Short mmCIF file of C-alpha atoms in Angstrom, two decimals:
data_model
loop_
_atom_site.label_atom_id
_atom_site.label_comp_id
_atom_site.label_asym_id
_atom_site.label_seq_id
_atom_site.Cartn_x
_atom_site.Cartn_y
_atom_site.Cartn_z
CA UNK A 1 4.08 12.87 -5.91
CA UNK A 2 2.38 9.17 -5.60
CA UNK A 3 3.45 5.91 -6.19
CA UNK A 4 1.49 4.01 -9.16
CA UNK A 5 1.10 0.67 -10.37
CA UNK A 6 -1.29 2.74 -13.13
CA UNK A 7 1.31 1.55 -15.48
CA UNK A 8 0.99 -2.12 -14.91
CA UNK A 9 -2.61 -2.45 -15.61
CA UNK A 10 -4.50 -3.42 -19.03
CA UNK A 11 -5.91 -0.30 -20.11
CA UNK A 12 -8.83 -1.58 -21.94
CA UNK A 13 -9.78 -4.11 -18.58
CA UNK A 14 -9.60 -1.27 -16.91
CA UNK A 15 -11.96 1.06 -18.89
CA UNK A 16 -14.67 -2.26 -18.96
CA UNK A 17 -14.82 -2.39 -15.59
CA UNK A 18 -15.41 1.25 -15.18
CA UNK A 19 -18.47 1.13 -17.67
CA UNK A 20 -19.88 -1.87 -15.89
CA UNK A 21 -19.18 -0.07 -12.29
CA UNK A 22 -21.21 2.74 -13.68
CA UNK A 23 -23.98 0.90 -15.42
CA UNK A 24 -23.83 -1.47 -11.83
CA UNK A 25 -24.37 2.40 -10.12
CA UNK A 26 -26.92 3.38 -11.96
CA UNK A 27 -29.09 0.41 -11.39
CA UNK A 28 -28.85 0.21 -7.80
CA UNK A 29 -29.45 3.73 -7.00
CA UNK A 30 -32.91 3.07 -7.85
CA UNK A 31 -35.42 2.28 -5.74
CA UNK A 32 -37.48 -1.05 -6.87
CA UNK A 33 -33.19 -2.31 -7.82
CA UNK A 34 -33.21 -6.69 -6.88
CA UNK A 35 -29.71 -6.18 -5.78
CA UNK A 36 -27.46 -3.79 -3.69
CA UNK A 37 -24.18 -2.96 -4.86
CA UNK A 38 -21.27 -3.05 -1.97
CA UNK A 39 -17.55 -2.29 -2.18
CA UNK A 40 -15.41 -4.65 -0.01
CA UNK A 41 -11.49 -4.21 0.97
CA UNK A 42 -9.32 -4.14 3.99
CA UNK A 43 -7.08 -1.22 5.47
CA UNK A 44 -4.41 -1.45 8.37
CA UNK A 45 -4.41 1.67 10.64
CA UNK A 46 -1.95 2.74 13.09
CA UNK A 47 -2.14 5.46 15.66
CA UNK A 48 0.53 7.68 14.39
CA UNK A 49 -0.66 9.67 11.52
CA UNK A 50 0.78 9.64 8.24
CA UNK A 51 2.19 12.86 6.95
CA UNK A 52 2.51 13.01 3.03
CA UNK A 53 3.90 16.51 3.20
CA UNK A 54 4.22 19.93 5.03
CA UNK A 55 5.40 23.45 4.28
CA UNK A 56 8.56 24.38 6.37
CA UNK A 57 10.65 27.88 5.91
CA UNK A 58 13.28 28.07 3.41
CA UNK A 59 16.41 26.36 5.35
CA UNK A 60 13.87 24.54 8.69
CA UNK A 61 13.83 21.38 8.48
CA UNK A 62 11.19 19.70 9.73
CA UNK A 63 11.49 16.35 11.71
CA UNK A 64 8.98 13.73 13.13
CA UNK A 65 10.21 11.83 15.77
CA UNK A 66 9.54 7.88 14.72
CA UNK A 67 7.26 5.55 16.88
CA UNK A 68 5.68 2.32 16.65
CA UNK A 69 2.19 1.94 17.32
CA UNK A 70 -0.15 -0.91 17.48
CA UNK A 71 -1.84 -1.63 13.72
CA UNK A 72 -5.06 -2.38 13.45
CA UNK A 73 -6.81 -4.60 10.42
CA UNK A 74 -9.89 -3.74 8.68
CA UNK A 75 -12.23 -5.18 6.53
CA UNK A 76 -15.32 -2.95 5.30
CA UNK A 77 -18.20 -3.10 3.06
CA UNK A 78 -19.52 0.13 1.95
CA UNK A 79 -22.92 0.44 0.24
CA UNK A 80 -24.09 2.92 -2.63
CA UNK A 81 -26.62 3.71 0.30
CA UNK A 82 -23.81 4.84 2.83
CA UNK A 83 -24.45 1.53 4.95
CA UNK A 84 -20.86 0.58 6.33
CA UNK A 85 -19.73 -2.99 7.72
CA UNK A 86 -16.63 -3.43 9.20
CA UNK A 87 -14.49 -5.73 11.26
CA UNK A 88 -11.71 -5.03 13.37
CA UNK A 89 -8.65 -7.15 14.37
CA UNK A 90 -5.16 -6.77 16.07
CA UNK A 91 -3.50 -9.21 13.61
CA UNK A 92 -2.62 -8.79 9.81
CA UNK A 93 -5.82 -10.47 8.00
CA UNK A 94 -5.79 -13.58 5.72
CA UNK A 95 -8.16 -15.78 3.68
CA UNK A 96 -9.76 -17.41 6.89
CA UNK A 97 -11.00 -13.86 8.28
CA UNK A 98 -12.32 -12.59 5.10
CA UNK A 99 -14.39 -15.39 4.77
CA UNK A 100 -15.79 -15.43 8.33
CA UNK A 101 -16.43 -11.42 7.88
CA UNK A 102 -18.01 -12.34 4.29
CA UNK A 103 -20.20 -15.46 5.62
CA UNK A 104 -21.43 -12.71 8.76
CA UNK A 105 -22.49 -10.25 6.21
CA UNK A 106 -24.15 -12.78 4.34
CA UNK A 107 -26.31 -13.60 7.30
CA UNK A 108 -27.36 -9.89 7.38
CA UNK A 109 -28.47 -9.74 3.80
CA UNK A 110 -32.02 -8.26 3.02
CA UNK A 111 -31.77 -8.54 -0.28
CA UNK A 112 -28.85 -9.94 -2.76
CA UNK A 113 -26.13 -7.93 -2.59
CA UNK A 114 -23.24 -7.74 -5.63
CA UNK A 115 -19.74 -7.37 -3.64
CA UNK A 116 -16.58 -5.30 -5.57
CA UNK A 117 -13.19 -6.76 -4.33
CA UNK A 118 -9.97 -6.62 -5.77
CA UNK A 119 -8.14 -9.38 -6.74
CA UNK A 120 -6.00 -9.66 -4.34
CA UNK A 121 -4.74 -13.34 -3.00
CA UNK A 122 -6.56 -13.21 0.16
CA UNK A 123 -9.97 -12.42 -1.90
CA UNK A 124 -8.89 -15.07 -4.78
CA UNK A 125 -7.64 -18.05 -2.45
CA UNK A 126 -9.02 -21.64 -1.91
CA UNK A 127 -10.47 -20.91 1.18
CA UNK A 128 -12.76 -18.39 -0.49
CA UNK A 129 -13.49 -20.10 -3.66
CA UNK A 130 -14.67 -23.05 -1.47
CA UNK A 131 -17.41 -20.78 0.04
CA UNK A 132 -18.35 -19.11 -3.23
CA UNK A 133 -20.68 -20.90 -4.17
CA UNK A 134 -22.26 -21.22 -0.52
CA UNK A 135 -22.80 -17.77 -1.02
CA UNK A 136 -24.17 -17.28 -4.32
CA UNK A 137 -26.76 -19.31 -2.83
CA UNK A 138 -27.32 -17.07 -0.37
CA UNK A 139 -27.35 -14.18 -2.11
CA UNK A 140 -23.69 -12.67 -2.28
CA UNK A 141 -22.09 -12.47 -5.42
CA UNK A 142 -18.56 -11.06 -6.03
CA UNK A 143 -17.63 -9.30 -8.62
CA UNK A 144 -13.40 -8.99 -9.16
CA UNK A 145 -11.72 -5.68 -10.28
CA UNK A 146 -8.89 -6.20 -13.02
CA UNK A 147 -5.54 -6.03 -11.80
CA UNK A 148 -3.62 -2.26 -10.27
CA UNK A 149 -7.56 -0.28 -10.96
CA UNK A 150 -7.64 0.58 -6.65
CA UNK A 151 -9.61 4.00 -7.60
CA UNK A 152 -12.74 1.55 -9.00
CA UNK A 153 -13.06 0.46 -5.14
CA UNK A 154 -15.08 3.52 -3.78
CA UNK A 155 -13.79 2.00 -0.35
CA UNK A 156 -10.54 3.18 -0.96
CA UNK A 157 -11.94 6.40 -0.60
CA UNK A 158 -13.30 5.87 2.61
CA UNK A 159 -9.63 4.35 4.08
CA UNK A 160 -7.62 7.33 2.13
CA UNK A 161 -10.05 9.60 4.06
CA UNK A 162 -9.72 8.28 7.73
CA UNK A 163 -5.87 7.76 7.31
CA UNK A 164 -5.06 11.46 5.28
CA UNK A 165 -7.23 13.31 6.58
CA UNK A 166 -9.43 12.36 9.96
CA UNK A 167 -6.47 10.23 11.68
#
């Protein structure tokens, strides 16, 4: 079983910004594309390894002994072309350090580059849609995912990877 927020999202905003993702994928996985396509979003980590399930014998019960650990914040940007940015910090992130991590990456653009975020509050704050335009200037565009559509984020893949299965 997962938790879902599938059933708080608008269907038809959802199925829009799947067609553009793919018509967005299909463009930049050419060669002569004027853009790159990036997926940005950030992922706390913690030492101790989540467990989502396990087999045990009919009447073991299995037990993991509870621990803190030190969390660590990331922010990433993952390319179509397997190029990977990230950021690491000991505190929970907010508007401030997106936009630091998001005016860095600017600075390392080669070409423009079209960045996938969710919508969440630290991506849709004042602090960030003061630099916006900064950055459109440079080169970076964002590009906003409709509301509860995580799976559209090909990052997410990446985090739900290191924390199920490598950590």
């Amino acid at each position: 079983m997962r938790r879902s927020l599938r059933a708080c999202r608008n269907e038809e905003d959802f199925r829009e910004a799947q067609q553009t993702l793919a018509d967005l994928r299909q463009y930049c996985s050419t060669p002569n594309r004027e853009f790159d396509l990036w997926y940005a979003d950030e992922a706390g980590f913690t030492t101790i390894p989540s467990v989502p399930y396990a087999w045990q014998k009919v009447g073991e019960r299995l037990e993991l002994a509870s621990a803190h650990s030190p969390r660590q914040s990331v922010f990433g940007l993952l390319s179509l072309q397997h190029k990977f940015h990230s950021w690491v910090f000991p505190q929970a992130l907010d508007s401030a350090t997106i936009v630091a991590c998001l005016d860095k990456f600017c600075r390392s653009l080669r070409r423009p580059a079209l960045v996938v975020m969710d919508n969440a509050p630290i991506h849709t704050s004042a602090t960030c849609a003061a630099r916006r335009a900064d950055w459109e200037a440079e080169g970076l565009h964002l590009l906003s995912l409709p509301s509860y559509c995580p799976e559209l984020n090909l990052i997410e893949q990446l985090w739900r990877k290191i924390k199920y299965e490598w950590l």
